[in-house]
mmCIF file of C-alpha atoms in Angstrom:
data_model
loop_
_atom_site.group_PDB
_atom_site.id
_atom_site.type_symbol
_atom_site.label_atom_id
_atom_site.label_comp_id
_atom_site.label_asym_id
_atom_site.label_seq_id
_atom_site.Cartn_x
_atom_site.Cartn_y
_atom_site.Cartn_z
ATOM 1 C CA GLU A 1 -2.858 -73.778 135.792
ATOM 2 C CA PRO A 2 -4.479 -75.071 138.993
ATOM 3 C CA GLU A 3 -3.565 -78.617 139.927
ATOM 4 C CA VAL A 4 -4.200 -81.235 142.557
ATOM 5 C CA THR A 5 -1.275 -81.738 144.910
ATOM 6 C CA GLN A 6 -0.505 -84.709 147.151
ATOM 7 C CA THR A 7 1.893 -85.337 150.014
ATOM 8 C CA PRO A 8 4.007 -87.245 150.651
ATOM 9 C CA SER A 9 5.152 -88.520 147.280
ATOM 10 C CA HIS A 10 6.369 -91.733 148.889
ATOM 11 C CA GLN A 11 5.414 -93.222 152.249
ATOM 12 C CA VAL A 12 7.034 -96.294 153.736
ATOM 13 C CA THR A 13 5.366 -97.875 156.754
ATOM 14 C CA GLN A 14 5.414 -101.042 158.771
ATOM 15 C CA MET A 15 2.522 -103.478 158.582
ATOM 16 C CA GLY A 16 -0.079 -102.633 161.222
ATOM 17 C CA GLN A 17 0.732 -98.930 161.337
ATOM 18 C CA GLU A 18 -1.635 -96.131 160.439
ATOM 19 C CA VAL A 19 -0.919 -93.744 157.559
ATOM 20 C CA ILE A 20 -2.522 -90.510 156.444
ATOM 21 C CA LEU A 21 -2.250 -89.456 152.835
ATOM 22 C CA ARG A 22 -2.890 -85.808 152.105
ATOM 23 C CA CYS A 23 -4.324 -84.024 149.115
ATOM 24 C CA VAL A 24 -5.078 -80.430 148.222
ATOM 25 C CA PRO A 25 -7.771 -80.432 145.530
ATOM 26 C CA ILE A 26 -8.182 -77.668 142.957
ATOM 27 C CA SER A 27 -9.556 -74.695 144.869
ATOM 28 C CA ASN A 28 -12.977 -74.217 143.269
ATOM 29 C CA HIS A 29 -13.739 -77.929 142.984
ATOM 30 C CA LEU A 30 -16.476 -79.453 145.081
ATOM 31 C CA TYR A 31 -16.077 -83.200 144.520
ATOM 32 C CA PHE A 32 -13.121 -85.182 145.740
ATOM 33 C CA TYR A 33 -12.024 -88.736 145.081
ATOM 34 C CA TRP A 34 -9.452 -91.313 146.041
ATOM 35 C CA TYR A 35 -8.294 -94.017 143.659
ATOM 36 C CA ARG A 36 -5.547 -96.573 143.996
ATOM 37 C CA GLN A 37 -3.408 -98.495 141.543
ATOM 38 C CA ILE A 38 -1.580 -101.615 142.589
ATOM 39 C CA LEU A 39 1.577 -102.081 140.521
ATOM 40 C CA GLY A 40 0.694 -103.479 137.092
ATOM 41 C CA GLN A 41 -3.051 -103.307 137.702
ATOM 42 C CA LYS A 42 -5.989 -101.047 136.878
ATOM 43 C CA VAL A 43 -6.735 -97.752 138.534
ATOM 44 C CA GLU A 44 -9.501 -98.571 141.048
ATOM 45 C CA PHE A 45 -12.062 -96.248 142.597
ATOM 46 C CA LEU A 46 -12.060 -96.084 146.378
ATOM 47 C CA VAL A 47 -14.345 -93.252 147.471
ATOM 48 C CA SER A 48 -15.972 -89.985 146.464
ATOM 49 C CA PHE A 49 -16.688 -87.109 148.836
ATOM 50 C CA TYR A 50 -18.998 -84.118 148.578
ATOM 51 C CA ASN A 51 -20.341 -81.606 151.056
ATOM 52 C CA ASN A 52 -18.364 -83.163 153.887
ATOM 53 C CA GLU A 53 -19.683 -86.640 153.451
ATOM 54 C CA ILE A 54 -18.994 -89.770 151.466
ATOM 55 C CA SER A 55 -21.042 -89.943 148.251
ATOM 56 C CA GLU A 56 -19.960 -93.324 146.954
ATOM 57 C CA LYS A 57 -17.517 -95.969 148.064
ATOM 58 C CA SER A 58 -16.269 -99.217 146.593
ATOM 59 C CA GLU A 59 -16.100 -102.597 148.240
ATOM 60 C CA ILE A 60 -12.378 -101.962 148.743
ATOM 61 C CA PHE A 61 -13.176 -99.016 151.026
ATOM 62 C CA ASP A 62 -13.916 -100.957 154.185
ATOM 63 C CA ASP A 63 -13.618 -99.993 157.862
ATOM 64 C CA GLN A 64 -9.841 -99.830 157.495
ATOM 65 C CA PHE A 65 -10.206 -96.649 155.445
ATOM 66 C CA SER A 66 -11.585 -93.230 156.258
ATOM 67 C CA VAL A 67 -11.615 -89.836 154.583
ATOM 68 C CA GLU A 68 -11.825 -86.365 155.992
ATOM 69 C CA ARG A 69 -11.753 -82.754 154.922
ATOM 70 C CA PRO A 70 -10.216 -81.272 158.075
ATOM 71 C CA ASP A 71 -10.150 -77.698 156.773
ATOM 72 C CA GLY A 72 -11.055 -75.705 153.692
ATOM 73 C CA SER A 73 -8.225 -77.005 151.563
ATOM 74 C CA ASN A 74 -7.024 -80.471 152.589
ATOM 75 C CA PHE A 75 -8.610 -83.840 151.853
ATOM 76 C CA THR A 76 -7.119 -86.854 153.604
ATOM 77 C CA LEU A 77 -7.228 -90.623 153.325
ATOM 78 C CA LYS A 78 -6.453 -92.542 156.494
ATOM 79 C CA ILE A 79 -5.539 -96.199 156.361
ATOM 80 C CA ARG A 80 -5.598 -97.923 159.727
ATOM 81 C CA SER A 81 -3.596 -101.038 160.485
ATOM 82 C CA THR A 82 -1.926 -101.247 157.084
ATOM 83 C CA LYS A 83 -1.469 -104.594 155.349
ATOM 84 C CA LEU A 84 1.090 -105.675 152.779
ATOM 85 C CA GLU A 85 -1.615 -105.639 150.108
ATOM 86 C CA ASP A 86 -2.260 -101.942 150.727
ATOM 87 C CA SER A 87 1.006 -101.194 148.924
ATOM 88 C CA ALA A 88 -0.034 -99.176 145.872
ATOM 89 C CA MET A 89 -0.112 -95.734 144.297
ATOM 90 C CA TYR A 90 -2.908 -93.676 145.790
ATOM 91 C CA PHE A 91 -4.296 -90.913 143.609
ATOM 92 C CA CYS A 92 -6.464 -88.046 144.730
ATOM 93 C CA ALA A 93 -8.718 -86.398 142.162
ATOM 94 C CA SER A 94 -11.152 -83.529 142.141
ATOM 95 C CA SER A 95 -13.874 -82.211 139.872
ATOM 96 C CA ALA A 96 -15.961 -79.056 139.753
ATOM 97 C CA GLY A 97 -19.208 -80.976 139.456
ATOM 98 C CA LEU A 98 -20.676 -84.387 138.854
ATOM 99 C CA ASP A 99 -21.910 -86.188 135.779
ATOM 100 C CA THR A 100 -19.945 -84.998 132.821
ATOM 101 C CA ASP A 101 -17.372 -83.051 134.748
ATOM 102 C CA THR A 102 -13.765 -84.064 134.369
ATOM 103 C CA GLN A 103 -11.759 -85.453 137.244
ATOM 104 C CA TYR A 104 -8.223 -84.118 137.535
ATOM 105 C CA PHE A 105 -5.671 -86.326 139.204
ATOM 106 C CA GLY A 106 -2.860 -85.458 141.579
ATOM 107 C CA PRO A 107 0.640 -86.907 141.172
ATOM 108 C CA GLY A 108 -0.037 -89.734 143.617
ATOM 109 C CA THR A 109 1.484 -91.084 146.803
ATOM 110 C CA ARG A 110 3.366 -94.346 146.560
ATOM 111 C CA LEU A 111 2.609 -96.339 149.710
ATOM 112 C CA THR A 112 4.956 -99.169 150.561
ATOM 113 C CA VAL A 113 3.974 -101.444 153.453
ATOM 114 C CA LEU A 114 6.803 -103.602 154.804
ATOM 115 C CA GLN B 1 -19.577 -106.844 137.218
ATOM 116 C CA LYS B 2 -19.376 -103.649 135.178
ATOM 117 C CA GLU B 3 -16.201 -103.618 133.108
ATOM 118 C CA VAL B 4 -14.189 -101.449 130.770
ATOM 119 C CA GLU B 5 -12.124 -103.539 128.369
ATOM 120 C CA GLN B 6 -9.073 -102.538 126.370
ATOM 121 C CA ASN B 7 -6.432 -104.422 124.435
ATOM 122 C CA SER B 8 -3.322 -104.394 126.595
ATOM 123 C CA GLY B 9 -0.879 -104.064 123.699
ATOM 124 C CA PRO B 10 1.819 -103.127 123.263
ATOM 125 C CA LEU B 11 0.690 -101.302 120.157
ATOM 126 C CA SER B 12 3.766 -100.477 118.109
ATOM 127 C CA VAL B 13 3.318 -97.443 115.854
ATOM 128 C CA PRO B 14 5.906 -95.880 113.526
ATOM 129 C CA GLU B 15 6.607 -92.219 114.134
ATOM 130 C CA GLY B 16 4.235 -90.086 112.082
ATOM 131 C CA ALA B 17 1.609 -92.835 111.724
ATOM 132 C CA ILE B 18 -1.871 -93.080 113.255
ATOM 133 C CA ALA B 19 -2.385 -95.026 116.476
ATOM 134 C CA SER B 20 -5.867 -96.487 116.916
ATOM 135 C CA LEU B 21 -7.034 -97.507 120.381
ATOM 136 C CA ASN B 22 -10.296 -99.215 121.241
ATOM 137 C CA CYS B 23 -12.361 -99.632 124.358
ATOM 138 C CA THR B 24 -15.666 -101.310 125.177
ATOM 139 C CA TYR B 25 -17.770 -100.866 128.278
ATOM 140 C CA SER B 26 -20.534 -102.931 129.802
ATOM 141 C CA ASP B 27 -22.461 -100.378 131.891
ATOM 142 C CA ARG B 28 -25.203 -98.897 129.699
ATOM 143 C CA GLY B 29 -25.762 -96.296 132.409
ATOM 144 C CA SER B 30 -22.352 -94.749 131.751
ATOM 145 C CA GLN B 31 -22.807 -91.066 131.038
ATOM 146 C CA SER B 32 -19.435 -89.875 129.881
ATOM 147 C CA PHE B 33 -16.136 -91.246 128.760
ATOM 148 C CA PHE B 34 -12.559 -90.177 129.132
ATOM 149 C CA TRP B 35 -9.163 -90.998 127.717
ATOM 150 C CA TYR B 36 -6.227 -90.534 130.048
ATOM 151 C CA ARG B 37 -2.541 -90.972 129.302
ATOM 152 C CA GLN B 38 -0.319 -92.499 131.949
ATOM 153 C CA TYR B 39 3.456 -92.542 131.848
ATOM 154 C CA SER B 40 5.160 -95.205 133.932
ATOM 155 C CA GLY B 41 5.045 -94.325 137.623
ATOM 156 C CA LYS B 42 2.964 -91.189 137.013
ATOM 157 C CA SER B 43 -0.659 -90.240 137.476
ATOM 158 C CA PRO B 44 -3.357 -90.322 134.773
ATOM 159 C CA GLU B 45 -3.353 -87.185 132.647
ATOM 160 C CA LEU B 46 -6.538 -86.227 130.826
ATOM 161 C CA ILE B 47 -6.380 -86.258 127.038
ATOM 162 C CA MET B 48 -10.023 -86.069 126.018
ATOM 163 C CA SER B 49 -13.569 -86.380 127.226
ATOM 164 C CA ILE B 50 -16.577 -87.361 125.132
ATOM 165 C CA TYR B 51 -20.224 -87.363 126.115
ATOM 166 C CA SER B 52 -22.248 -87.685 122.902
ATOM 167 C CA ASN B 53 -22.267 -90.157 120.038
ATOM 168 C CA GLY B 54 -19.949 -89.248 117.204
ATOM 169 C CA ASP B 55 -16.478 -87.804 116.875
ATOM 170 C CA LYS B 56 -14.660 -85.185 118.892
ATOM 171 C CA GLU B 57 -11.342 -83.774 117.734
ATOM 172 C CA ASP B 58 -8.690 -81.964 119.779
ATOM 173 C CA GLY B 59 -5.410 -81.336 118.027
ATOM 174 C CA ARG B 60 -3.854 -84.653 117.026
ATOM 175 C CA PHE B 61 -6.445 -86.623 118.996
ATOM 176 C CA THR B 62 -9.897 -87.782 117.896
ATOM 177 C CA ALA B 63 -12.268 -89.630 120.183
ATOM 178 C CA GLN B 64 -15.260 -91.549 118.894
ATOM 179 C CA LEU B 65 -18.240 -92.757 120.890
ATOM 180 C CA ASN B 66 -20.944 -95.213 119.876
ATOM 181 C CA LYS B 67 -23.303 -95.788 122.788
ATOM 182 C CA ALA B 68 -25.395 -98.352 120.911
ATOM 183 C CA SER B 69 -22.313 -100.530 120.463
ATOM 184 C CA GLN B 70 -20.875 -99.489 123.854
ATOM 185 C CA TYR B 71 -17.647 -98.598 122.132
ATOM 186 C CA VAL B 72 -15.162 -95.764 122.521
ATOM 187 C CA SER B 73 -12.045 -95.210 120.475
ATOM 188 C CA LEU B 74 -9.103 -92.844 120.308
ATOM 189 C CA LEU B 75 -7.041 -91.969 117.266
ATOM 190 C CA ILE B 76 -3.646 -90.340 117.637
ATOM 191 C CA ARG B 77 -2.487 -88.753 114.391
ATOM 192 C CA ASP B 78 1.153 -88.001 113.541
ATOM 193 C CA SER B 79 2.352 -90.120 116.463
ATOM 194 C CA GLN B 80 5.458 -88.835 118.250
ATOM 195 C CA PRO B 81 7.922 -90.681 120.498
ATOM 196 C CA SER B 82 6.533 -88.603 123.391
ATOM 197 C CA ASP B 83 3.158 -90.324 122.801
ATOM 198 C CA SER B 84 4.682 -93.577 124.054
ATOM 199 C CA ALA B 85 2.649 -94.286 127.191
ATOM 200 C CA THR B 86 -0.271 -96.319 128.476
ATOM 201 C CA TYR B 87 -3.656 -94.982 127.427
ATOM 202 C CA LEU B 88 -6.497 -95.509 129.866
ATOM 203 C CA CYS B 89 -10.126 -95.545 128.841
ATOM 204 C CA ALA B 90 -12.576 -94.659 131.607
ATOM 205 C CA SER B 91 -16.345 -94.559 131.843
ATOM 206 C CA TYR B 92 -18.192 -92.397 134.341
ATOM 207 C CA SER B 93 -21.322 -93.512 136.120
ATOM 208 C CA TRP B 94 -22.772 -93.311 139.612
ATOM 209 C CA GLY B 95 -20.179 -90.838 140.831
ATOM 210 C CA LYS B 96 -17.063 -92.745 139.886
ATOM 211 C CA LEU B 97 -14.689 -93.460 137.048
ATOM 212 C CA GLN B 98 -14.243 -97.064 136.007
ATOM 213 C CA PHE B 99 -10.946 -97.624 134.242
ATOM 214 C CA GLY B 100 -9.781 -100.174 131.735
ATOM 215 C CA ALA B 101 -6.413 -101.822 132.184
ATOM 216 C CA GLY B 102 -4.909 -99.568 129.536
ATOM 217 C CA THR B 103 -3.264 -100.013 126.154
ATOM 218 C CA GLN B 104 0.478 -99.534 125.988
ATOM 219 C CA VAL B 105 1.540 -97.561 122.933
ATOM 220 C CA VAL B 106 5.133 -97.593 121.712
ATOM 221 C CA VAL B 107 6.034 -95.085 119.017
ATOM 222 C CA THR B 108 9.139 -96.175 117.148
ATOM 223 C CA PRO B 109 11.370 -93.605 115.397
#
């Protein structure tokens, strides 16, 4: 069964450094998403991406964050100048369409900022 | 602020019994609703989706939606120890999922 994959599974970085989290969505899906979950808190929407541009973004997704689809398979989230409060699980998701279509989640990347 | 609300639990359920989980949402523009299961340290795993008022059954799971009351529920029949997890209710609108905080379910042998 096709699945969303994410690398790395765990990333440790120093405050102020840049990190890139990588995702390979399900191959025939057209919509891509990033969510994050701070330990003990809700899963929060960050951004959605379609046709090589951002569709929606939350207030969390400020200038520190950017997304890119550098090739036909990868979808990346870049976090510039990381802060302690960026420590969280970051989940990538993809869906075939919008509206009623189901979003399938990857296994997540645990980001730890020291 | 558009919210999805769930009881945090834990909901303790004897093995073989029915677990009943509830969720309310505030955004009347929400188009579809999802139940995800999340084990500790893992990603959300889809259990069920529901788009129309009424019941939808899939194996041991039944989801119910009442858009007039802005209410979604999930029943888990014949609960098993492997059902012990946090169950996340999510509403979909404007291109994104909005999640509740989740209800922790503990199935006791």
